[in-house]
Amino acid sequence: MPKTTGLSSRHPFNLYYNASEYIKICGTQDGYFPDFGHHIANEMGGVWLHPIKLLDGFWLRITDLDRNISVWSRSDGFTNEPWGSRFQYDHGLGHIPVQLERTQFAPELEKGFVADYKLLSYGKGTTRLKLELLARTDLRPVWFSDEIGITDGEQDEVILSSDRKVTVKDSAHDWYVQIGSDLPGNVVETGPSLYGPEFTAGNGTGVAFRSEVIELREKETLQFRLFVAGSYQSQEESEAVYDKLVSSHEALFDEKKVIYEEVANRAKLKIAGEDLLNEAFTWAKWNNQWLVQKVDGIGRGLTAGGPTYPWWFGCDNTYSLQGVLAIGDAQLAKDTLNLLLEKSEEANGNGRIVHEITTMGAVSNPGNTQETAHYIAFVWELFRWTGDEELLRRHYRYCVKGVDWLLHEMDPDGDLFPSGYGIIEIAGLNMELIDSAVYTAQALRAMVDMSRHLGEEENAEKYGQLADRAVRAINEVYWCESEGLYADAVATRGDIEPKVDYMVSLSEKEGIQGYREYLEQMLAEAKDPKADRGWLLNKNWVIVTPMETGIADPEKAERALQTMRSDVFIGEHGTYLGGIYKQGTMTISTGVHAVAEAANGHPDEALALLRRMLGTFSKVLPGSFSEMSPDYGCVVQAWTLYALTVPVIRHFFGVTPNAFEKTVYIKPQLPTSWHDRECSLSNLRVGEAELDISIAPQQAGNGRTVIVRNPQGWNIVIELDGQRLESTETHISWAVESVQV
């Protein structure tokens, strides 16, 4: 299922992202590698073997000896494949009568990549060419390494050079890259002043392989490859990887394609008449695989986004991993959560979950309030999908500490609303935010279930009482009756007044008029300067979280969802980050809003939100959603998987697992437009079970038929239209008349 685009209708700076669990390659869809990025200024592209960079890029120059033409090849067509990329150079070589295709991929578990070039002559007679394949090294560490005392060496140094293989080392560290080619010829040149068509920043060196004279008859093809291998540990490792790439690249390519076919077949969605959704659903699973990052000695986990956030986050993963579980990759969810726990224990030790971990293992932010609560709730979710009791016990003790941190250090007034930053990190808004309060209540509910399962009844009773109090308090204090919405934050008038000028300045920068008057009206309504009350400061998207989690009272949930269906909150591409600004949309804001609608019995409204998001699919990178809708930020973002899979699998198909009891509950609520369609979800993994679920209209009658393939004989509980079926049969077929799903 490749996604192809010609560059004539696209900006040449559109990025692509090729990946394995070790290697990340990011350049532009014209085949170039311009400098860009802000975490490390101008260094976020190129080829990375985290936690180090290997190359700024690589380029091919073609010289036609008879026509006296020399060009650096620049593609005019780009095809994104799940396993890598293909670049077509049909018209980008001037008047040289050749066509070129470049195919590149990184073997999934090797520290290197291969770029394969195929050159086809279409000129009459013989075309005489010379070729130059040039790479630019840039061995340097990932962002935030300076803060832990790891700095880039003064220069990359060539330590070994032969006709067709060059080894380069960072001058200050045992960081290596080996670059080689089977391009015909024996001329190689190296040096720090050697560049291709783009000048790139950094302390790298150039490596150029030059061919002998190549004569191609009409329709004759020349094929050659670039091999790049690296190591952040030893020269010997980079050599071993390089040798494997050279000797086994064809087999590694076949293995890569098999891996991605397996990813496509897990939790395989097929909704009749929903081709775009089916396609985007598959690509979201592939996109997710691109973001898996393994670093020897540190761990393996899901990163946030490429190319801007290629490291691990607490907040992002407590959303993203819900999608990872839904598509059946339990091992990735476990690996990521274990990495978060290990780094949180090292950096904090008090129950607080870290926010951001670089691939060098450094914690750059010890953690926002919301992500500790969200982590605790997710631990129980992970257990329900996997039944892994050893993992539950390992994380439970830190969850106990986490609750204590939330409700003591972060909640000095004891109102069960922890203070601090939440998901939306707006400077100055470190108060009792709605998302932190809601996820804390959800965490307390999860602690009841965890404690009870582990036989800690005293804790279960304690957490149950706290959860009930927290839920009541959220529905009383955060609820804004006049607006029909939950508030962004709870604070006193005295807390808000010092922030007014700053918040007004932010609004003015965005061109918002009348915001000061809006705040002053709320301040005037707060008669007691020391009394807590809810404040709708920005109408941030996170005010939908009470409905997402089931914390909202049913009547309040219905009213708030109805209010949020307006153009104050929803734009062309989905849910705004803030209703006051009506600017900025992310797949996560739209996704959580869709989950909230579906969780409260509104699948049509949930699907309508997903359709808005689907309108941004492939806007920049064919086969992907951008971080910011429709077309900016990271070209691939992990929590998009949550936005697509959780509404569809957890709510439309109604799958709720209890793997530890070998039970799966299925309570479908399909959108109205799907009632007369065949809907299937195959190879759904829950614990050790693998299920196929299909829902289709009956051939005769007004009902629906639900079929579940259940080869492991788990207990399947299906609920439709008030009817219930429970079965352990390996093949369940249940016809329900006049069902409304």
mmCIF file with all atom_site columns, C-alpha atoms in Angstrom, residues 555-725:
data_model
loop_
_atom_site.group_PDB
_atom_site.id
_atom_site.type_symbol
_atom_site.label_atom_id
_atom_site.label_alt_id
_atom_site.label_comp_id
_atom_site.label_asym_id
_atom_site.label_entity_id
_atom_site.label_seq_id
_atom_site.pdbx_PDB_ins_code
_atom_site.Cartn_x
_atom_site.Cartn_y
_atom_site.Cartn_z
_atom_site.occupancy
_atom_site.B_iso_or_equiv
_atom_site.pdbx_formal_charge
_atom_site.auth_seq_id
_atom_site.auth_comp_id
_atom_site.auth_asym_id
_atom_site.auth_atom_id
_atom_site.pdbx_PDB_model_num
ATOM 1   C CA . GLU A 1 555 ? -26.367 15.092  32.645 1.00 0.00 ? 555 GLU A CA 1
ATOM 2   C CA . LYS A 1 556 ? -23.310 17.336  32.741 1.00 0.00 ? 556 LYS A CA 1
ATOM 3   C CA . ALA A 1 557 ? -21.577 15.120  30.176 1.00 0.00 ? 557 ALA A CA 1
ATOM 4   C CA . GLU A 1 558 ? -24.472 15.488  27.735 1.00 0.00 ? 558 GLU A CA 1
ATOM 5   C CA . ARG A 1 559 ? -24.638 19.228  28.147 1.00 0.00 ? 559 ARG A CA 1
ATOM 6   C CA . ALA A 1 560 ? -20.871 19.746  27.864 1.00 0.00 ? 560 ALA A CA 1
ATOM 7   C CA . LEU A 1 561 ? -20.590 17.570  24.773 1.00 0.00 ? 561 LEU A CA 1
ATOM 8   C CA . GLN A 1 562 ? -23.480 19.431  23.163 1.00 0.00 ? 562 GLN A CA 1
ATOM 9   C CA . THR A 1 563 ? -21.787 22.751  23.940 1.00 0.00 ? 563 THR A CA 1
ATOM 10  C CA . MET A 1 564 ? -18.481 21.545  22.525 1.00 0.00 ? 564 MET A CA 1
ATOM 11  C CA . ARG A 1 565 ? -20.043 20.603  19.171 1.00 0.00 ? 565 ARG A CA 1
ATOM 12  C CA . SER A 1 566 ? -20.029 24.276  18.192 1.00 0.00 ? 566 SER A CA 1
ATOM 13  C CA . ASP A 1 567 ? -17.530 26.119  16.010 1.00 0.00 ? 567 ASP A CA 1
ATOM 14  C CA . VAL A 1 568 ? -16.018 27.595  19.162 1.00 0.00 ? 568 VAL A CA 1
ATOM 15  C CA . PHE A 1 569 ? -14.347 24.232  19.734 1.00 0.00 ? 569 PHE A CA 1
ATOM 16  C CA . ILE A 1 570 ? -14.365 22.445  16.372 1.00 0.00 ? 570 ILE A CA 1
ATOM 17  C CA . GLY A 1 571 ? -12.801 23.656  13.165 1.00 0.00 ? 571 GLY A CA 1
ATOM 18  C CA . GLU A 1 572 ? -12.216 22.248  9.708  1.00 0.00 ? 572 GLU A CA 1
ATOM 19  C CA . HIS A 1 573 ? -9.577  19.756  10.841 1.00 0.00 ? 573 HIS A CA 1
ATOM 20  C CA . GLY A 1 574 ? -10.895 18.783  14.262 1.00 0.00 ? 574 GLY A CA 1
ATOM 21  C CA . THR A 1 575 ? -10.883 20.080  17.821 1.00 0.00 ? 575 THR A CA 1
ATOM 22  C CA . TYR A 1 576 ? -9.036  23.315  18.562 1.00 0.00 ? 576 TYR A CA 1
ATOM 23  C CA . LEU A 1 577 ? -6.369  23.325  21.244 1.00 0.00 ? 577 LEU A CA 1
ATOM 24  C CA . GLY A 1 578 ? -8.171  26.279  22.819 1.00 0.00 ? 578 GLY A CA 1
ATOM 25  C CA . GLY A 1 579 ? -11.673 27.557  22.115 1.00 0.00 ? 579 GLY A CA 1
ATOM 26  C CA . ILE A 1 580 ? -10.768 31.120  23.027 1.00 0.00 ? 580 ILE A CA 1
ATOM 27  C CA . TYR A 1 581 ? -8.085  31.257  20.362 1.00 0.00 ? 581 TYR A CA 1
ATOM 28  C CA . LYS A 1 582 ? -9.779  28.933  17.821 1.00 0.00 ? 582 LYS A CA 1
ATOM 29  C CA . GLN A 1 583 ? -6.297  28.206  16.544 1.00 0.00 ? 583 GLN A CA 1
ATOM 30  C CA . GLY A 1 584 ? -4.222  25.060  16.396 1.00 0.00 ? 584 GLY A CA 1
ATOM 31  C CA . THR A 1 585 ? -5.530  21.529  16.070 1.00 0.00 ? 585 THR A CA 1
ATOM 32  C CA . MET A 1 586 ? -3.821  18.261  16.928 1.00 0.00 ? 586 MET A CA 1
ATOM 33  C CA . THR A 1 587 ? -4.743  14.660  16.353 1.00 0.00 ? 587 THR A CA 1
ATOM 34  C CA . ILE A 1 588 ? -4.730  14.221  20.135 1.00 0.00 ? 588 ILE A CA 1
ATOM 35  C CA . SER A 1 589 ? -7.233  17.009  20.805 1.00 0.00 ? 589 SER A CA 1
ATOM 36  C CA . THR A 1 590 ? -9.521  15.630  18.099 1.00 0.00 ? 590 THR A CA 1
ATOM 37  C CA . GLY A 1 591 ? -8.936  12.045  19.212 1.00 0.00 ? 591 GLY A CA 1
ATOM 38  C CA . VAL A 1 592 ? -9.730  12.590  22.887 1.00 0.00 ? 592 VAL A CA 1
ATOM 39  C CA . HIS A 1 593 ? -12.843 14.525  21.890 1.00 0.00 ? 593 HIS A CA 1
ATOM 40  C CA . ALA A 1 594 ? -13.899 11.603  19.649 1.00 0.00 ? 594 ALA A CA 1
ATOM 41  C CA . VAL A 1 595 ? -13.331 9.151   22.500 1.00 0.00 ? 595 VAL A CA 1
ATOM 42  C CA . ALA A 1 596 ? -15.447 11.329  24.791 1.00 0.00 ? 596 ALA A CA 1
ATOM 43  C CA . GLU A 1 597 ? -18.314 11.333  22.310 1.00 0.00 ? 597 GLU A CA 1
ATOM 44  C CA . ALA A 1 598 ? -18.111 7.581   21.741 1.00 0.00 ? 598 ALA A CA 1
ATOM 45  C CA . ALA A 1 599 ? -17.760 6.788   25.447 1.00 0.00 ? 599 ALA A CA 1
ATOM 46  C CA . ASN A 1 600 ? -20.978 8.675   26.108 1.00 0.00 ? 600 ASN A CA 1
ATOM 47  C CA . GLY A 1 601 ? -23.012 6.896   23.452 1.00 0.00 ? 601 GLY A CA 1
ATOM 48  C CA . HIS A 1 602 ? -22.509 9.225   20.481 1.00 0.00 ? 602 HIS A CA 1
ATOM 49  C CA . PRO A 1 603 ? -20.693 7.217   17.798 1.00 0.00 ? 603 PRO A CA 1
ATOM 50  C CA . ASP A 1 604 ? -21.989 9.426   14.963 1.00 0.00 ? 604 ASP A CA 1
ATOM 51  C CA . GLU A 1 605 ? -20.457 12.525  16.524 1.00 0.00 ? 605 GLU A CA 1
ATOM 52  C CA . ALA A 1 606 ? -17.235 10.627  17.206 1.00 0.00 ? 606 ALA A CA 1
ATOM 53  C CA . LEU A 1 607 ? -17.006 9.503   13.587 1.00 0.00 ? 607 LEU A CA 1
ATOM 54  C CA . ALA A 1 608 ? -17.685 13.061  12.413 1.00 0.00 ? 608 ALA A CA 1
ATOM 55  C CA . LEU A 1 609 ? -14.623 14.229  14.357 1.00 0.00 ? 609 LEU A CA 1
ATOM 56  C CA . LEU A 1 610 ? -12.498 11.414  12.940 1.00 0.00 ? 610 LEU A CA 1
ATOM 57  C CA . ARG A 1 611 ? -13.601 12.383  9.438  1.00 0.00 ? 611 ARG A CA 1
ATOM 58  C CA . ARG A 1 612 ? -12.280 15.896  10.030 1.00 0.00 ? 612 ARG A CA 1
ATOM 59  C CA . MET A 1 613 ? -8.978  14.408  11.120 1.00 0.00 ? 613 MET A CA 1
ATOM 60  C CA . LEU A 1 614 ? -8.942  12.034  8.137  1.00 0.00 ? 614 LEU A CA 1
ATOM 61  C CA . GLY A 1 615 ? -9.075  15.084  5.897  1.00 0.00 ? 615 GLY A CA 1
ATOM 62  C CA . THR A 1 616 ? -5.484  15.822  6.974  1.00 0.00 ? 616 THR A CA 1
ATOM 63  C CA . PHE A 1 617 ? -4.149  12.361  6.083  1.00 0.00 ? 617 PHE A CA 1
ATOM 64  C CA . SER A 1 618 ? -1.173  12.530  3.675  1.00 0.00 ? 618 SER A CA 1
ATOM 65  C CA . LYS A 1 619 ? -1.167  16.333  3.573  1.00 0.00 ? 619 LYS A CA 1
ATOM 66  C CA . VAL A 1 620 ? 2.613   16.479  4.046  1.00 0.00 ? 620 VAL A CA 1
ATOM 67  C CA . LEU A 1 621 ? 3.963   12.941  4.170  1.00 0.00 ? 621 LEU A CA 1
ATOM 68  C CA . PRO A 1 622 ? 1.958   10.449  2.109  1.00 0.00 ? 622 PRO A CA 1
ATOM 69  C CA . GLY A 1 623 ? 0.600   7.860   4.529  1.00 0.00 ? 623 GLY A CA 1
ATOM 70  C CA . SER A 1 624 ? 0.860   9.946   7.693  1.00 0.00 ? 624 SER A CA 1
ATOM 71  C CA . PHE A 1 625 ? -0.842  12.594  9.821  1.00 0.00 ? 625 PHE A CA 1
ATOM 72  C CA . SER A 1 626 ? 1.144   15.652  10.878 1.00 0.00 ? 626 SER A CA 1
ATOM 73  C CA . GLU A 1 627 ? 1.515   16.565  14.542 1.00 0.00 ? 627 GLU A CA 1
ATOM 74  C CA . MET A 1 628 ? -0.381  19.810  13.988 1.00 0.00 ? 628 MET A CA 1
ATOM 75  C CA . SER A 1 629 ? -3.411  19.580  11.721 1.00 0.00 ? 629 SER A CA 1
ATOM 76  C CA . PRO A 1 630 ? -3.432  19.836  8.835  1.00 0.00 ? 630 PRO A CA 1
ATOM 77  C CA . ASP A 1 631 ? 0.186   20.157  7.779  1.00 0.00 ? 631 ASP A CA 1
ATOM 78  C CA . TYR A 1 632 ? 2.883   21.228  10.213 1.00 0.00 ? 632 TYR A CA 1
ATOM 79  C CA . GLY A 1 633 ? 4.971   19.997  13.117 1.00 0.00 ? 633 GLY A CA 1
ATOM 80  C CA . CYS A 1 634 ? 6.259   16.434  13.187 1.00 0.00 ? 634 CYS A CA 1
ATOM 81  C CA . VAL A 1 635 ? 5.393   14.486  10.043 1.00 0.00 ? 635 VAL A CA 1
ATOM 82  C CA . VAL A 1 636 ? 4.535   11.465  12.192 1.00 0.00 ? 636 VAL A CA 1
ATOM 83  C CA . GLN A 1 637 ? 3.151   11.544  15.745 1.00 0.00 ? 637 GLN A CA 1
ATOM 84  C CA . ALA A 1 638 ? 2.609   8.615   18.102 1.00 0.00 ? 638 ALA A CA 1
ATOM 85  C CA . TRP A 1 639 ? -0.624  9.660   19.757 1.00 0.00 ? 639 TRP A CA 1
ATOM 86  C CA . THR A 1 640 ? -2.411  9.669   16.396 1.00 0.00 ? 640 THR A CA 1
ATOM 87  C CA . LEU A 1 641 ? -2.687  5.916   16.979 1.00 0.00 ? 641 LEU A CA 1
ATOM 88  C CA . TYR A 1 642 ? -4.780  6.626   20.089 1.00 0.00 ? 642 TYR A CA 1
ATOM 89  C CA . ALA A 1 643 ? -6.991  8.992   18.096 1.00 0.00 ? 643 ALA A CA 1
ATOM 90  C CA . LEU A 1 644 ? -7.819  6.357   15.478 1.00 0.00 ? 644 LEU A CA 1
ATOM 91  C CA . THR A 1 645 ? -7.793  3.048   17.318 1.00 0.00 ? 645 THR A CA 1
ATOM 92  C CA . VAL A 1 646 ? -9.363  3.809   20.696 1.00 0.00 ? 646 VAL A CA 1
ATOM 93  C CA . PRO A 1 647 ? -12.633 5.231   19.284 1.00 0.00 ? 647 PRO A CA 1
ATOM 94  C CA . VAL A 1 648 ? -12.878 2.403   16.744 1.00 0.00 ? 648 VAL A CA 1
ATOM 95  C CA . ILE A 1 649 ? -11.779 -0.639  18.762 1.00 0.00 ? 649 ILE A CA 1
ATOM 96  C CA . ARG A 1 650 ? -12.761 0.292   22.304 1.00 0.00 ? 650 ARG A CA 1
ATOM 97  C CA . HIS A 1 651 ? -16.013 2.021   21.453 1.00 0.00 ? 651 HIS A CA 1
ATOM 98  C CA . PHE A 1 652 ? -17.372 1.340   17.951 1.00 0.00 ? 652 PHE A CA 1
ATOM 99  C CA . PHE A 1 653 ? -16.571 -2.367  18.271 1.00 0.00 ? 653 PHE A CA 1
ATOM 100 C CA . GLY A 1 654 ? -16.971 -2.076  22.049 1.00 0.00 ? 654 GLY A CA 1
ATOM 101 C CA . VAL A 1 655 ? -14.005 -4.230  23.059 1.00 0.00 ? 655 VAL A CA 1
ATOM 102 C CA . THR A 1 656 ? -13.225 -4.259  26.789 1.00 0.00 ? 656 THR A CA 1
ATOM 103 C CA . PRO A 1 657 ? -10.706 -6.913  27.848 1.00 0.00 ? 657 PRO A CA 1
ATOM 104 C CA . ASN A 1 658 ? -10.122 -8.633  31.155 1.00 0.00 ? 658 ASN A CA 1
ATOM 105 C CA . ALA A 1 659 ? -7.171  -10.765 30.112 1.00 0.00 ? 659 ALA A CA 1
ATOM 106 C CA . PHE A 1 660 ? -6.441  -11.850 33.673 1.00 0.00 ? 660 PHE A CA 1
ATOM 107 C CA . GLU A 1 661 ? -9.860  -13.547 33.705 1.00 0.00 ? 661 GLU A CA 1
ATOM 108 C CA . LYS A 1 662 ? -9.561  -14.736 30.070 1.00 0.00 ? 662 LYS A CA 1
ATOM 109 C CA . THR A 1 663 ? -12.688 -12.717 29.325 1.00 0.00 ? 663 THR A CA 1
ATOM 110 C CA . VAL A 1 664 ? -13.408 -10.179 26.602 1.00 0.00 ? 664 VAL A CA 1
ATOM 111 C CA . TYR A 1 665 ? -16.524 -8.006  26.632 1.00 0.00 ? 665 TYR A CA 1
ATOM 112 C CA . ILE A 1 666 ? -17.864 -6.860  23.262 1.00 0.00 ? 666 ILE A CA 1
ATOM 113 C CA . LYS A 1 667 ? -20.540 -4.183  23.302 1.00 0.00 ? 667 LYS A CA 1
ATOM 114 C CA . PRO A 1 668 ? -20.657 -2.616  19.825 1.00 0.00 ? 668 PRO A CA 1
ATOM 115 C CA . GLN A 1 669 ? -22.091 0.824   19.130 1.00 0.00 ? 669 GLN A CA 1
ATOM 116 C CA . LEU A 1 670 ? -21.498 1.407   15.459 1.00 0.00 ? 670 LEU A CA 1
ATOM 117 C CA . PRO A 1 671 ? -22.117 4.753   13.780 1.00 0.00 ? 671 PRO A CA 1
ATOM 118 C CA . THR A 1 672 ? -25.478 4.938   12.028 1.00 0.00 ? 672 THR A CA 1
ATOM 119 C CA . SER A 1 673 ? -23.852 4.974   8.585  1.00 0.00 ? 673 SER A CA 1
ATOM 120 C CA . TRP A 1 674 ? -22.258 1.588   9.327  1.00 0.00 ? 674 TRP A CA 1
ATOM 121 C CA . HIS A 1 675 ? -25.499 -0.219  10.235 1.00 0.00 ? 675 HIS A CA 1
ATOM 122 C CA . ASP A 1 676 ? -25.985 -1.613  6.745  1.00 0.00 ? 676 ASP A CA 1
ATOM 123 C CA . ARG A 1 677 ? -22.317 -2.438  6.171  1.00 0.00 ? 677 ARG A CA 1
ATOM 124 C CA . GLU A 1 678 ? -20.032 -5.335  6.924  1.00 0.00 ? 678 GLU A CA 1
ATOM 125 C CA . CYS A 1 679 ? -17.585 -4.357  9.654  1.00 0.00 ? 679 CYS A CA 1
ATOM 126 C CA . SER A 1 680 ? -14.699 -6.556  10.737 1.00 0.00 ? 680 SER A CA 1
ATOM 127 C CA . LEU A 1 681 ? -11.738 -6.439  13.076 1.00 0.00 ? 681 LEU A CA 1
ATOM 128 C CA . SER A 1 682 ? -9.429  -9.410  12.689 1.00 0.00 ? 682 SER A CA 1
ATOM 129 C CA . ASN A 1 683 ? -6.361  -10.679 14.557 1.00 0.00 ? 683 ASN A CA 1
ATOM 130 C CA . LEU A 1 684 ? -7.196  -8.675  17.676 1.00 0.00 ? 684 LEU A CA 1
ATOM 131 C CA . ARG A 1 685 ? -4.750  -9.705  20.399 1.00 0.00 ? 685 ARG A CA 1
ATOM 132 C CA . VAL A 1 686 ? -5.755  -9.751  24.047 1.00 0.00 ? 686 VAL A CA 1
ATOM 133 C CA . GLY A 1 687 ? -3.327  -11.511 26.341 1.00 0.00 ? 687 GLY A CA 1
ATOM 134 C CA . GLU A 1 688 ? -2.648  -14.893 24.756 1.00 0.00 ? 688 GLU A CA 1
ATOM 135 C CA . ALA A 1 689 ? -5.874  -14.809 22.758 1.00 0.00 ? 689 ALA A CA 1
ATOM 136 C CA . GLU A 1 690 ? -6.393  -13.716 19.176 1.00 0.00 ? 690 GLU A CA 1
ATOM 137 C CA . LEU A 1 691 ? -9.931  -12.853 18.094 1.00 0.00 ? 691 LEU A CA 1
ATOM 138 C CA . ASP A 1 692 ? -11.717 -12.043 14.862 1.00 0.00 ? 692 ASP A CA 1
ATOM 139 C CA . ILE A 1 693 ? -14.873 -9.945  15.212 1.00 0.00 ? 693 ILE A CA 1
ATOM 140 C CA . SER A 1 694 ? -17.324 -9.223  12.429 1.00 0.00 ? 694 SER A CA 1
ATOM 141 C CA . ILE A 1 695 ? -20.657 -7.421  12.528 1.00 0.00 ? 695 ILE A CA 1
ATOM 142 C CA . ALA A 1 696 ? -22.916 -7.482  9.484  1.00 0.00 ? 696 ALA A CA 1
ATOM 143 C CA . PRO A 1 697 ? -26.553 -6.933  8.581  1.00 0.00 ? 697 PRO A CA 1
ATOM 144 C CA . GLN A 1 698 ? -28.627 -10.100 8.407  1.00 0.00 ? 698 GLN A CA 1
ATOM 145 C CA . GLN A 1 699 ? -29.383 -11.260 4.907  1.00 0.00 ? 699 GLN A CA 1
ATOM 146 C CA . ALA A 1 700 ? -33.031 -11.544 5.899  1.00 0.00 ? 700 ALA A CA 1
ATOM 147 C CA . GLY A 1 701 ? -34.605 -9.379  8.564  1.00 0.00 ? 701 GLY A CA 1
ATOM 148 C CA . ASN A 1 702 ? -33.673 -6.146  10.277 1.00 0.00 ? 702 ASN A CA 1
ATOM 149 C CA . GLY A 1 703 ? -31.103 -7.440  12.688 1.00 0.00 ? 703 GLY A CA 1
ATOM 150 C CA . ARG A 1 704 ? -27.365 -7.921  12.787 1.00 0.00 ? 704 ARG A CA 1
ATOM 151 C CA . THR A 1 705 ? -25.151 -10.955 12.980 1.00 0.00 ? 705 THR A CA 1
ATOM 152 C CA . VAL A 1 706 ? -22.111 -10.906 15.229 1.00 0.00 ? 706 VAL A CA 1
ATOM 153 C CA . ILE A 1 707 ? -19.445 -13.507 14.534 1.00 0.00 ? 707 ILE A CA 1
ATOM 154 C CA . VAL A 1 708 ? -16.461 -14.030 16.816 1.00 0.00 ? 708 VAL A CA 1
ATOM 155 C CA . ARG A 1 709 ? -13.644 -16.418 16.027 1.00 0.00 ? 709 ARG A CA 1
ATOM 156 C CA . ASN A 1 710 ? -12.290 -17.440 19.414 1.00 0.00 ? 710 ASN A CA 1
ATOM 157 C CA . PRO A 1 711 ? -9.728  -20.232 18.866 1.00 0.00 ? 711 PRO A CA 1
ATOM 158 C CA . GLN A 1 712 ? -8.372  -20.109 22.433 1.00 0.00 ? 712 GLN A CA 1
ATOM 159 C CA . GLY A 1 713 ? -11.856 -20.624 23.880 1.00 0.00 ? 713 GLY A CA 1
ATOM 160 C CA . TRP A 1 714 ? -11.870 -17.529 26.072 1.00 0.00 ? 714 TRP A CA 1
ATOM 161 C CA . ASN A 1 715 ? -15.058 -16.316 27.707 1.00 0.00 ? 715 ASN A CA 1
ATOM 162 C CA . ILE A 1 716 ? -16.706 -13.892 25.275 1.00 0.00 ? 716 ILE A CA 1
ATOM 163 C CA . VAL A 1 717 ? -19.522 -11.678 26.519 1.00 0.00 ? 717 VAL A CA 1
ATOM 164 C CA . ILE A 1 718 ? -21.478 -9.882  23.782 1.00 0.00 ? 718 ILE A CA 1
ATOM 165 C CA . GLU A 1 719 ? -24.120 -7.241  24.479 1.00 0.00 ? 719 GLU A CA 1
ATOM 166 C CA . LEU A 1 720 ? -26.413 -5.842  21.784 1.00 0.00 ? 720 LEU A CA 1
ATOM 167 C CA . ASP A 1 721 ? -29.679 -3.961  22.070 1.00 0.00 ? 721 ASP A CA 1
ATOM 168 C CA . GLY A 1 722 ? -30.217 -5.038  25.648 1.00 0.00 ? 722 GLY A CA 1
ATOM 169 C CA . GLN A 1 723 ? -29.527 -8.684  24.852 1.00 0.00 ? 723 GLN A CA 1
ATOM 170 C CA . ARG A 1 724 ? -26.579 -10.631 26.170 1.00 0.00 ? 724 ARG A CA 1
ATOM 171 C CA . LEU A 1 725 ? -24.709 -13.723 25.056 1.00 0.00 ? 725 LEU A CA 1
#
